[in-house]
Each structure stands twice: as C-alpha cells, then as structure tokens.
Amino acid sequence: MKKRSFLIGMLCALIISAIVISPILNIKASNTEDNTVLNLTKEKAVEMALSNVDNFQKLNTLSKNMDIQLDMALDLKEKMQETLDAIQDYKNLYSRIQKIEGNPAYDLRQQLILLNNKNPKSPEDEEMIKKLEEEIANSPLSEEQEKEWGKIKLLPGQFVKIEVYKRMFGGKPPNYTAKEEFNMFIKNRDFVWYSVDKEIKKLDLSKEAATESIKNSVAELYDNIVQLKDAINLQENVYNNQKREYDNLVIRVNQGQAPETEKIIAETELNKLKFQISSIKRTRENLEMTLKKLLGVSLTRNINIEGQHISLESIPSIESLVNNALSERSEIKSAQIDINVKERELDIAKGYLNSEDSELKKAESEVVQKKLILSNVENNIKSEMNKAFLEVQEKESIVGLNKAKLENNKKQLELMEQRYKQGIIPMSTVLSFNLAILSSEMEYQNSMLDLNKSINKLKSASEIGPSYYESISGGK
C-alpha cells in the first residue's frame, strides 16, 4: 500500500505541476482538426511555444498600450519644449522692443524698416520714408550703437510673432521663478516620457523572463512525458512477462498442481500493475494536453515525443551562478532602471531647485531608497541562490540513495525468482517484488528528473529569471 501511495502521489504532483503552468501563461490551443502526427524534439517544442502568440498575448497587448502612452508623453514633451521656446523667444523680442523704444535713433530706424517692408505703399508712406531717412542721416550712430542695432532690430515677421505671444501669454512675457518653471514645464517635458520609457524597458524585461519561463515549462513538460513513456514501457514489459507466468499458474491450478488462493493473490497483484499502467497513461495524456496548449496546436492532434530519457545536467559553481545572477536577473536590471530614472530626475531638479527645497530633498531621498531596494534585491538573490544550490545538492543525495535502493531491490528480486523456481515461495511473492522494483525504478527516475529540473531552474535563476523559488514550476 505504501508503494502504491508513493506512485499515486508522484502522479498527482506531475498533474498539479501541469495545472499550475496553464493559467500563468494565458494559453489557448487551436481547435482546428489535424489528423497528422506532430513529431516533437525538445528543441522543436520550445521553438513552437515561443512562436505561439497566445503565450504572450497579455504582454503584447500591454506593450501596445505602453507604446501609445509613450507617443502621448513624447507629444507632451514636444509641446512643453515649444512653450518654453516661445516664452524665451517672447522675452528676447520684448527686450529688443524695450531697447528700441528707449532710444529715439533706434526707434526711427525701426519705423523705417517697417515702412520699407509695407506693400503697397501709400503717398503718405513714401513721404514718411523720406522724412525718416533725413532724420536718420542727421542722427548717425556710433560704432558701438551700430553693433547693438544690428542685434536688436526687428523684422516685420517678428512683430507678428510678438502679437501671437501677447495672445498666448499677455502683454508681457511671463516671468516664472525657477521652481515654477520646473513644476509647470520641466516635469512634464522630462519626467513623464522618461517614466513611460522606464516602464517599457521593464516590460521588455518581463517579456524576457516570460520567454525563459516558457522555455523551462516546455522543457520540463517534455522531460516529464519522456519519463512517463519510459515508465509505461518498463511496466508493460514487466506486466507482459508476469502475465505469461500468471497464465502458466492458471494451468497449474486447473491441473491441481497449485492452490486456488495463489491464483487469486497473483491475479490481484497483476491487476494492481495494470491499474498503475493505466494511471500513468492518463497522466501522460494530461501532460500532453498541456504541452499542446503551450504549442498552440489542436488538442485532438496526435503528438510523438521523439526524445530519449533525460541526461543529467552539470552543475556550475555557486560563485559563477551568483555573479551571473547579480548582473542578469530581471529584478536587478529593473531596480537599476529605477535608479537611473531617479538620478536623472535629481540631476534635472538641481538645475531649478535650491539645496534646501523640500522637493529636491525628496528627490535625493528617492535615489537613496531605490539604491537600498537594489541592495536588498542583491542580498535576496545571493541568499536564494545559495539555498537553491544546497537544495540541488540535497537532491543529488536523494538520487544516490534511490539508486542504491533500486540496486538492492534488484538483487532481492533475483533471489526471489530463484526461490520461486525452486518452489519455495508462491508466484504472488515474486509479483509483489516486481511491483517493489517498479516503484523503486520510478522513484529513482523521478528523483533524477527532479534533480535535473532543479539544476535547470538554478541555471535559469542565474540568468534573466525567473526566480528559483518563483519559477513557473512552483519551486519547493
């Protein structure tokens, strides 16, 4: 009963793992009928899952929305800059008017420019032009005045701009303080679009992490299916052999050479094995359905898993794993993006706010907070990777113990088979030992699969992600 409970528990764990995967990835499969057989290697399965747009549907929708927000933010940035440019241009033109109006010689020359550009000119205009030219000739400018006049004189089109600015800002250019300009324009110009751009970069990181999750999920599903195929083949071979022995036993019972009770016990053990095979087949079918959803193929389409039993992955050193995680993990990159944004905002704010301003102090505090978050993330990753590495080593030990247990059970089975042939023990005892061997074999293979999964999760956690304990497989 204990062995049977272990097998059922293992099968339930595999099903739960498959169920956990589906809702996270927003997957759906095509309902289109396809009678062809889809031959799959692990590499092809991963490639198909990554090309299945449904796996990234939510992220792609969010990405499109973010692009729209960025366009709006960049449009706002452009408008803010245009407004600042207009204010500065208004200030420049207004200053030049003030200088012209404050100097009669400049004022005469400005009037002449405007009249000369008037088209058509009236007789009165022509008369005024001659009068202005005479007055200007009688009031020559010094060398310094000529230089200044060349800088401040206004063209007719610039007077048009001044009228536009008056309607926009009033009779005088607005005179904002640095803080007012910062709050009214600079934040909208420099902070909004950069903040949206930050979220887009972080979304790109999420896409990378999601891609890694899908790779891990497909690879894990694939290995589980391969494992179950091996288990089914193994158990069917044992069942066929034992069925032949059972058929011979039935003949002996009918001939009165063996008791009826031995037949009943042997039949019960054989049915247990048959039930286990059926249970594993159902589990394999469930995992294949989940795999089809990830690949985006019809749930009714037959698939053929071409892979062989998994080979154990090598384990990198903990130092290389940690160092890589601290440079590649999405949490690290995301935290650094937040720091970059806040440092940029602080640098801009320093150009408009004095050192005692509360808003500047807040910006300084936000930079410190973001750096503290990065430090905490780094510490958490170091701790996680070390724990995960120890967990992998523990699973290595479990593999060793299960292998030793399997070898010992095989030796015991050989002994039981010899005793059966000698007529010392009944066939039902041999069948029981066969079930024990199968249980040990599956326990060993499952621990190998579990170890390999943990190693792959550890390697993935040292890259973009996901976290070892928050991987799509559920971790511990």
Coordinates of C-alpha atoms in Angstrom, one line a residue:
M1 CA 0.0 0.0 0.0
K2 CA 2.9 2.3 0.9
K3 CA 4.5 1.8 -2.5
R4 CA 1.2 2.3 -4.3
S5 CA 0.7 5.6 -2.4
F6 CA 4.0 6.8 -3.5
L7 CA 3.3 6.2 -7.1
I8 CA -0.1 7.9 -6.9
G9 CA 1.5 10.8 -5.0
M10 CA 4.1 11.2 -7.7
L11 CA 1.4 11.2 -10.4
C12 CA -0.6 13.8 -8.6
A13 CA 2.4 16.0 -8.3
L14 CA 3.0 15.8 -12.0
I15 CA -0.6 16.7 -12.7
I16 CA -0.5 19.6 -10.3
S17 CA 2.7 20.9 -11.9
A18 CA 0.9 20.9 -15.3
I19 CA -2.2 22.6 -13.9
V20 CA -0.1 25.4 -12.3
I21 CA 1.6 26.2 -15.6
S22 CA -1.6 26.8 -17.7
P23 CA -3.2 29.9 -16.0
I24 CA 0.1 31.7 -15.7
L25 CA 0.8 31.8 -19.4
N26 CA -2.6 32.7 -20.7
I27 CA -2.5 29.8 -23.1
K28 CA -5.1 28.5 -25.5
A29 CA -4.9 25.9 -28.2
S30 CA -6.3 25.8 -31.7
N31 CA -9.5 23.8 -32.1
T32 CA -8.7 23.1 -35.8
E33 CA -8.8 19.4 -36.5
D34 CA -5.4 17.9 -37.7
N35 CA -5.1 14.2 -38.3
T36 CA -1.3 14.3 -38.9
V37 CA 1.1 13.3 -36.2
L38 CA 3.3 16.0 -34.9
N39 CA 6.8 14.7 -34.3
L40 CA 8.5 16.7 -31.5
T41 CA 12.0 17.1 -30.2
K42 CA 12.5 19.2 -27.1
E43 CA 14.1 21.9 -29.2
K44 CA 11.2 22.0 -31.7
A45 CA 8.7 22.1 -28.8
V46 CA 10.4 25.1 -27.3
E47 CA 10.6 26.8 -30.7
M48 CA 6.8 26.3 -31.3
A49 CA 5.9 27.5 -27.8
L50 CA 7.9 30.7 -28.3
S51 CA 6.3 31.4 -31.7
N52 CA 2.8 30.8 -30.2
V53 CA 1.5 34.4 -29.9
D54 CA -1.2 33.4 -27.4
N55 CA 1.6 32.7 -24.8
F56 CA 2.5 36.4 -24.9
Q57 CA -0.9 37.9 -25.7
K58 CA -1.3 39.9 -22.4
L59 CA 2.2 41.2 -22.6
N60 CA 1.9 42.1 -26.3
T61 CA -1.4 44.0 -25.5
L62 CA 0.3 45.8 -22.6
S63 CA 3.2 46.6 -24.8
K64 CA 1.0 48.2 -27.5
N65 CA -0.7 50.3 -24.8
M66 CA 2.6 51.4 -23.4
D67 CA 3.7 52.5 -26.9
I68 CA 0.6 54.6 -27.2
Q69 CA 1.3 56.2 -23.8
L70 CA 4.9 56.9 -24.9
D71 CA 3.7 58.6 -28.1
M72 CA 1.4 60.8 -25.9
A73 CA 4.2 61.5 -23.5
L74 CA 6.6 62.5 -26.3
D75 CA 3.9 64.7 -27.7
L76 CA 3.6 66.4 -24.3
K77 CA 7.4 66.7 -24.1
E78 CA 7.4 68.5 -27.5
K79 CA 4.6 70.8 -26.5
M80 CA 6.3 71.8 -23.3
Q81 CA 9.5 72.5 -25.2
E82 CA 7.7 74.6 -27.8
T83 CA 6.1 76.6 -25.0
L84 CA 9.4 77.2 -23.2
D85 CA 11.0 78.1 -26.6
A86 CA 8.1 80.5 -27.2
I87 CA 8.5 82.2 -23.8
Q88 CA 12.2 82.6 -24.3
D89 CA 11.6 84.0 -27.8
Y90 CA 9.0 86.4 -26.5
K91 CA 11.4 87.5 -23.8
N92 CA 14.1 88.2 -26.4
L93 CA 11.8 90.1 -28.7
Y94 CA 10.2 92.0 -25.8
S95 CA 13.7 93.0 -24.6
R96 CA 14.7 94.3 -28.0
I97 CA 11.5 96.3 -28.3
Q98 CA 12.2 97.9 -24.9
K99 CA 15.7 98.9 -26.1
I100 CA 14.4 100.3 -29.4
E101 CA 11.6 102.3 -27.7
G102 CA 14.1 103.6 -25.2
N103 CA 16.4 105.0 -27.9
P104 CA 14.9 107.6 -30.4
A105 CA 17.7 106.8 -33.0
Y106 CA 16.8 103.1 -32.9
D107 CA 13.1 103.9 -33.0
L108 CA 13.5 106.0 -36.2
R109 CA 15.4 103.1 -37.9
Q110 CA 12.8 100.6 -36.8
Q111 CA 10.0 102.7 -38.2
L112 CA 11.9 102.9 -41.5
I113 CA 12.3 99.1 -41.7
L114 CA 8.5 98.6 -41.2
L115 CA 7.6 101.2 -43.8
N116 CA 10.1 99.9 -46.4
N117 CA 8.5 96.4 -46.0
K118 CA 5.0 97.7 -46.4
N119 CA 3.5 96.7 -49.7
P120 CA 1.8 98.6 -51.4
K121 CA 2.9 101.9 -50.0
S122 CA 0.7 105.0 -50.0
P123 CA 1.9 108.5 -50.9
E124 CA 1.9 109.3 -47.2
D125 CA 4.2 106.2 -46.6
E126 CA 6.6 107.4 -49.3
E127 CA 6.7 110.9 -47.8
M128 CA 7.3 109.4 -44.3
I129 CA 10.1 107.2 -45.6
K130 CA 11.9 110.3 -47.0
K131 CA 11.4 112.2 -43.8
L132 CA 12.7 109.3 -41.7
E133 CA 15.8 108.9 -43.9
E134 CA 16.6 112.6 -43.5
E135 CA 16.3 112.3 -39.7
I136 CA 18.4 109.2 -39.6
A137 CA 21.0 110.8 -41.7
N138 CA 21.1 113.7 -39.3
S139 CA 21.5 111.4 -36.3
P140 CA 24.3 108.9 -37.1
L141 CA 25.1 106.0 -34.7
S142 CA 28.4 105.4 -33.0
E143 CA 30.3 102.2 -33.8
E144 CA 29.0 100.6 -30.6
Q145 CA 25.5 101.6 -31.3
E146 CA 25.7 100.2 -34.8
K147 CA 26.7 96.8 -33.4
E148 CA 23.9 96.9 -30.9
W149 CA 21.4 98.0 -33.5
G150 CA 22.4 95.1 -35.8
K151 CA 21.5 92.8 -32.9
I152 CA 18.2 94.3 -31.7
K153 CA 16.4 95.5 -34.9
L154 CA 13.2 93.6 -35.7
L155 CA 11.8 92.4 -38.9
P156 CA 8.1 92.7 -39.7
G157 CA 7.5 89.0 -39.2
Q158 CA 8.9 89.3 -35.7
F159 CA 6.3 91.9 -34.9
V160 CA 3.7 89.3 -36.0
K161 CA 5.2 86.8 -33.6
I162 CA 5.0 89.3 -30.8
E163 CA 1.3 89.7 -31.3
V164 CA 0.8 86.0 -31.2
Y165 CA 2.8 85.8 -28.0
K166 CA 0.7 88.6 -26.5
R167 CA -2.4 86.5 -27.1
M168 CA -0.7 83.4 -25.6
F169 CA 0.9 85.0 -22.5
G170 CA -0.3 88.5 -22.1
G171 CA 1.1 92.0 -22.7
K172 CA 4.4 91.0 -21.2
P173 CA 6.4 87.8 -21.2
P174 CA 5.7 85.6 -18.2
N175 CA 8.4 85.8 -15.6
Y176 CA 8.4 82.4 -13.8
T177 CA 10.7 81.5 -10.9
A178 CA 13.0 78.5 -11.5
K179 CA 10.8 76.4 -9.2
E180 CA 7.6 77.5 -11.1
E181 CA 9.2 76.7 -14.4
F182 CA 10.3 73.3 -13.0
N183 CA 6.8 72.4 -11.8
M184 CA 4.9 73.8 -14.8
F185 CA 7.0 72.7 -17.7
I186 CA 10.2 70.7 -16.9
K187 CA 8.5 67.8 -15.1
N188 CA 6.0 67.4 -18.0
R189 CA 8.8 67.7 -20.5
D190 CA 11.5 65.5 -19.0
F191 CA 9.9 63.3 -16.3
V192 CA 6.7 61.9 -17.9
W193 CA 8.1 60.4 -21.1
Y194 CA 11.1 59.1 -19.3
S195 CA 8.9 57.4 -16.8
V196 CA 6.9 55.7 -19.5
D197 CA 10.1 54.7 -21.3
K198 CA 11.2 53.2 -18.0
E199 CA 8.1 51.0 -17.8
I200 CA 8.6 49.9 -21.4
K201 CA 12.1 48.8 -20.6
K202 CA 10.8 46.9 -17.5
L203 CA 8.1 45.3 -19.7
D204 CA 10.8 44.2 -22.1
L205 CA 12.5 42.5 -19.1
S206 CA 9.2 40.9 -18.3
K207 CA 9.0 39.5 -21.8
E208 CA 12.5 38.1 -21.5
A209 CA 11.6 36.5 -18.2
A210 CA 8.3 35.2 -19.6
T211 CA 10.3 33.7 -22.5
E212 CA 12.6 31.9 -20.1
S213 CA 9.6 30.7 -18.1
I214 CA 8.0 29.2 -21.3
K215 CA 11.3 27.5 -22.2
N216 CA 11.5 26.0 -18.7
S217 CA 7.9 24.9 -18.8
V218 CA 8.0 23.2 -22.1
A219 CA 11.3 21.5 -21.4
E220 CA 10.0 20.3 -18.0
L221 CA 6.8 19.0 -19.6
Y222 CA 8.7 17.3 -22.3
D223 CA 11.1 15.6 -19.9
N224 CA 8.1 14.5 -17.7
I225 CA 6.4 13.0 -20.8
V226 CA 9.6 11.2 -21.8
Q227 CA 9.9 9.9 -18.2
L228 CA 6.4 8.6 -18.2
K229 CA 6.9 6.9 -21.6
D230 CA 9.9 5.1 -20.2
A231 CA 7.9 4.1 -17.1
I232 CA 5.0 2.8 -19.2
N233 CA 7.3 0.8 -21.4
L234 CA 9.1 -0.6 -18.4
Q235 CA 5.8 -1.6 -16.6
E236 CA 4.2 -3.0 -19.7
N237 CA 7.3 -5.3 -20.3
V238 CA 7.0 -6.4 -16.7
Y239 CA 3.3 -6.9 -17.0
N240 CA 3.6 -9.0 -20.2
N241 CA 6.2 -11.2 -18.5
Q242 CA 4.2 -11.6 -15.4
K243 CA 1.0 -12.2 -17.4
R244 CA 2.7 -15.2 -19.1
E245 CA 3.7 -16.5 -15.6
Y246 CA 0.2 -16.0 -14.4
D247 CA -1.3 -17.9 -17.4
N248 CA 1.1 -20.8 -16.6
L249 CA -0.1 -20.6 -13.0
V250 CA -3.7 -20.8 -14.0
I251 CA -2.9 -24.0 -15.9
R252 CA -1.2 -25.5 -12.9
V253 CA -4.2 -24.5 -10.7
N254 CA -6.6 -26.2 -13.1
Q255 CA -4.4 -29.3 -13.0
G256 CA -4.4 -29.3 -9.2
Q257 CA -0.7 -28.6 -9.0
A258 CA -1.1 -25.2 -7.2
P259 CA -3.7 -23.9 -4.8
E260 CA -6.6 -21.6 -5.9
T261 CA -5.6 -19.0 -3.3
E262 CA -2.2 -18.5 -5.1
K263 CA -4.0 -17.7 -8.3
I264 CA -6.3 -15.2 -6.6
I265 CA -3.4 -13.4 -4.9
A266 CA -1.3 -13.4 -8.1
E267 CA -4.3 -12.0 -10.1
T268 CA -4.7 -9.2 -7.5
E269 CA -1.1 -8.2 -7.8
L270 CA -1.3 -8.4 -11.6
N271 CA -4.4 -6.1 -11.6
K272 CA -2.5 -3.6 -9.4
L273 CA 0.2 -3.4 -12.0
K274 CA -2.4 -3.0 -14.8
F275 CA -4.1 -0.2 -12.8
Q276 CA -0.7 1.6 -12.3
I277 CA 0.0 1.5 -16.1
S278 CA -3.5 3.0 -16.8
S279 CA -2.9 5.7 -14.3
I280 CA 0.5 6.7 -15.7
K281 CA -1.0 6.7 -19.2
R282 CA -3.7 9.1 -18.1
T283 CA -1.1 11.3 -16.5
R284 CA 0.9 11.3 -19.7
E285 CA -2.2 12.2 -21.7
N286 CA -2.9 15.1 -19.4
L287 CA 0.7 16.4 -19.7
E288 CA 0.5 16.1 -23.5
M289 CA -2.7 18.2 -23.5
T290 CA -1.0 20.9 -21.5
L291 CA 2.0 20.8 -23.9
K292 CA -0.3 21.1 -26.9
K293 CA -1.8 24.2 -25.3
L294 CA 1.6 25.7 -24.9
L295 CA 2.5 24.9 -28.5
G296 CA -0.8 26.3 -29.9
V297 CA -1.8 23.1 -31.7
S298 CA -5.1 21.3 -31.8
L299 CA -5.9 19.3 -28.6
T300 CA -7.1 16.4 -30.8
R301 CA -3.8 16.2 -32.8
N302 CA -1.6 13.3 -32.0
I303 CA 2.0 14.1 -31.0
N304 CA 5.0 11.9 -30.9
I305 CA 7.7 12.7 -28.4
E306 CA 11.0 11.7 -30.1
G307 CA 13.3 12.5 -27.1
Q308 CA 15.2 9.9 -25.2
H309 CA 15.4 9.7 -21.4
I310 CA 17.0 12.9 -19.9
S311 CA 20.7 13.1 -19.2
L312 CA 21.7 14.8 -16.0
E313 CA 22.8 18.4 -16.4
S314 CA 26.1 19.6 -15.0
I315 CA 26.1 21.9 -12.0
P316 CA 28.1 25.2 -12.4
S317 CA 29.9 26.6 -9.4
I318 CA 27.9 28.6 -6.9
E319 CA 30.3 31.6 -7.4
S320 CA 29.6 31.8 -11.2
L321 CA 25.8 31.3 -10.6
V322 CA 25.6 34.2 -8.1
N323 CA 27.8 36.5 -10.1
N324 CA 25.8 35.9 -13.2
A325 CA 22.5 36.4 -11.3
L326 CA 23.7 39.7 -10.0
S327 CA 24.2 41.0 -13.5
E328 CA 21.5 39.3 -15.4
R329 CA 18.4 38.8 -13.2
S330 CA 15.4 40.9 -14.3
E331 CA 14.9 42.2 -10.7
I332 CA 18.5 43.6 -10.8
K333 CA 18.0 45.3 -14.1
S334 CA 14.6 46.6 -13.1
A335 CA 16.0 48.1 -9.9
Q336 CA 18.9 49.7 -11.8
I337 CA 16.4 51.2 -14.3
D338 CA 14.5 52.8 -11.4
I339 CA 17.8 54.2 -10.0
N340 CA 18.7 55.6 -13.4
V341 CA 15.4 57.4 -13.6
K342 CA 15.5 58.9 -10.2
E343 CA 19.1 60.0 -10.6
R344 CA 18.2 61.7 -13.8
E345 CA 15.3 63.4 -12.2
L346 CA 17.5 64.6 -9.4
D347 CA 20.1 66.0 -11.8
I348 CA 17.4 68.0 -13.6
A349 CA 15.9 69.2 -10.3
K350 CA 19.2 70.5 -9.1
G351 CA 19.2 73.0 -12.0
Y352 CA 15.9 74.5 -10.8
L353 CA 15.6 74.0 -7.0
N354 CA 17.8 75.2 -4.2
S355 CA 19.5 72.8 -1.9
E356 CA 17.0 73.4 0.9
D357 CA 13.9 72.9 -1.2
S358 CA 11.8 70.1 0.2
E359 CA 11.1 68.8 -3.3
L360 CA 14.8 68.5 -4.0
K361 CA 15.3 66.7 -0.7
K362 CA 12.5 64.3 -1.7
A363 CA 14.3 63.6 -5.0
E364 CA 17.5 62.9 -3.2
S365 CA 15.7 60.6 -0.7
E366 CA 14.1 58.7 -3.6
V367 CA 17.5 58.0 -5.1
V368 CA 18.7 56.6 -1.8
Q369 CA 15.6 54.5 -1.5
K370 CA 16.0 53.0 -4.9
K371 CA 19.6 52.1 -4.2
L372 CA 18.6 50.5 -1.0
I373 CA 16.0 48.4 -2.9
L374 CA 18.7 47.3 -5.3
S375 CA 20.9 46.3 -2.4
N376 CA 18.1 44.3 -0.8
V377 CA 17.4 42.6 -4.2
E378 CA 21.1 41.7 -4.4
N379 CA 21.1 40.2 -0.9
N380 CA 17.9 38.3 -1.6
I381 CA 19.3 36.9 -4.8
K382 CA 22.6 35.8 -3.1
S383 CA 20.6 34.1 -0.3
E384 CA 18.2 32.5 -2.8
M385 CA 21.0 31.2 -5.0
N386 CA 22.9 29.7 -2.0
K387 CA 19.8 28.0 -0.7
A388 CA 18.9 26.7 -4.1
F389 CA 22.4 25.4 -4.6
L390 CA 22.1 23.5 -1.3
E391 CA 18.7 22.2 -2.4
V392 CA 20.2 20.8 -5.6
Q393 CA 23.0 19.1 -3.6
E394 CA 20.3 17.5 -1.3
K395 CA 18.5 16.2 -4.4
E396 CA 21.8 14.8 -5.6
S397 CA 22.0 12.8 -2.4
I398 CA 18.4 11.6 -2.8
V399 CA 19.3 10.3 -6.3
G400 CA 22.2 8.4 -4.8
L401 CA 20.0 6.8 -2.1
N402 CA 17.3 5.9 -4.6
K403 CA 19.8 4.3 -6.9
A404 CA 21.3 2.2 -4.1
K405 CA 17.7 1.2 -3.0
L406 CA 16.9 0.2 -6.6
E407 CA 20.1 -1.9 -6.9
N408 CA 19.3 -3.6 -3.6
N409 CA 15.7 -4.4 -4.7
K410 CA 17.0 -5.9 -8.0
K411 CA 19.2 -8.2 -6.0
Q412 CA 16.3 -9.2 -3.8
L413 CA 14.2 -9.9 -6.9
E414 CA 16.8 -12.2 -8.4
L415 CA 16.8 -14.2 -5.1
M416 CA 13.0 -14.4 -5.0
E417 CA 12.9 -15.6 -8.6
Q418 CA 15.4 -18.4 -7.8
R419 CA 13.3 -19.4 -4.7
Y420 CA 10.1 -19.4 -6.9
K421 CA 11.7 -21.7 -9.4
Q422 CA 12.7 -24.0 -6.5
G423 CA 9.1 -24.0 -5.4
I424 CA 9.9 -22.4 -2.0
I425 CA 7.7 -19.3 -2.5
P426 CA 4.5 -18.6 -4.4
M427 CA 4.3 -16.5 -7.6
S428 CA 2.4 -13.8 -5.8
T429 CA 5.5 -13.0 -3.8
V430 CA 7.5 -12.6 -7.0
L431 CA 4.8 -10.3 -8.3
S432 CA 5.0 -8.2 -5.1
F433 CA 8.7 -7.9 -5.5
N434 CA 8.3 -6.9 -9.1
L435 CA 6.0 -4.1 -8.0
A436 CA 8.6 -3.0 -5.5
I437 CA 11.2 -2.9 -8.2
L438 CA 8.9 -0.8 -10.4
S439 CA 8.2 1.5 -7.5
S440 CA 12.0 1.9 -6.8
E441 CA 12.7 2.4 -10.5
M442 CA 10.2 5.2 -10.8
E443 CA 11.3 6.7 -7.5
Y444 CA 14.9 6.7 -8.8
Q445 CA 13.9 8.1 -12.2
N446 CA 11.7 10.7 -10.7
S447 CA 14.4 11.9 -8.3
M448 CA 16.7 12.1 -11.4
L449 CA 14.1 14.2 -13.2
D450 CA 13.5 16.3 -10.1
L451 CA 17.3 16.9 -9.7
N452 CA 17.6 17.9 -13.4
K453 CA 14.6 20.2 -13.1
S454 CA 16.2 21.9 -10.1
I455 CA 19.6 22.3 -11.9
N456 CA 17.8 23.8 -14.9
K457 CA 15.8 26.1 -12.6
L458 CA 19.1 27.1 -10.8
K459 CA 20.8 27.9 -14.1
S460 CA 17.7 29.9 -15.3
A461 CA 17.6 31.8 -12.0
S462 CA 21.2 32.8 -12.6
E463 CA 20.2 34.5 -15.8
I464 CA 17.2 36.7 -16.6
G465 CA 14.9 34.6 -14.5
P466 CA 12.5 33.6 -13.2
S467 CA 13.5 33.3 -9.5
Y468 CA 14.3 29.7 -8.5
Y469 CA 11.5 29.6 -5.9
E470 CA 9.0 31.6 -8.1
S471 CA 9.7 29.7 -11.3
I472 CA 6.7 28.5 -13.2
S473 CA 7.2 25.0 -11.9
G474 CA 6.4 26.2 -8.4
G475 CA 9.8 25.5 -6.8
K476 CA 9.7 23.7 -3.4

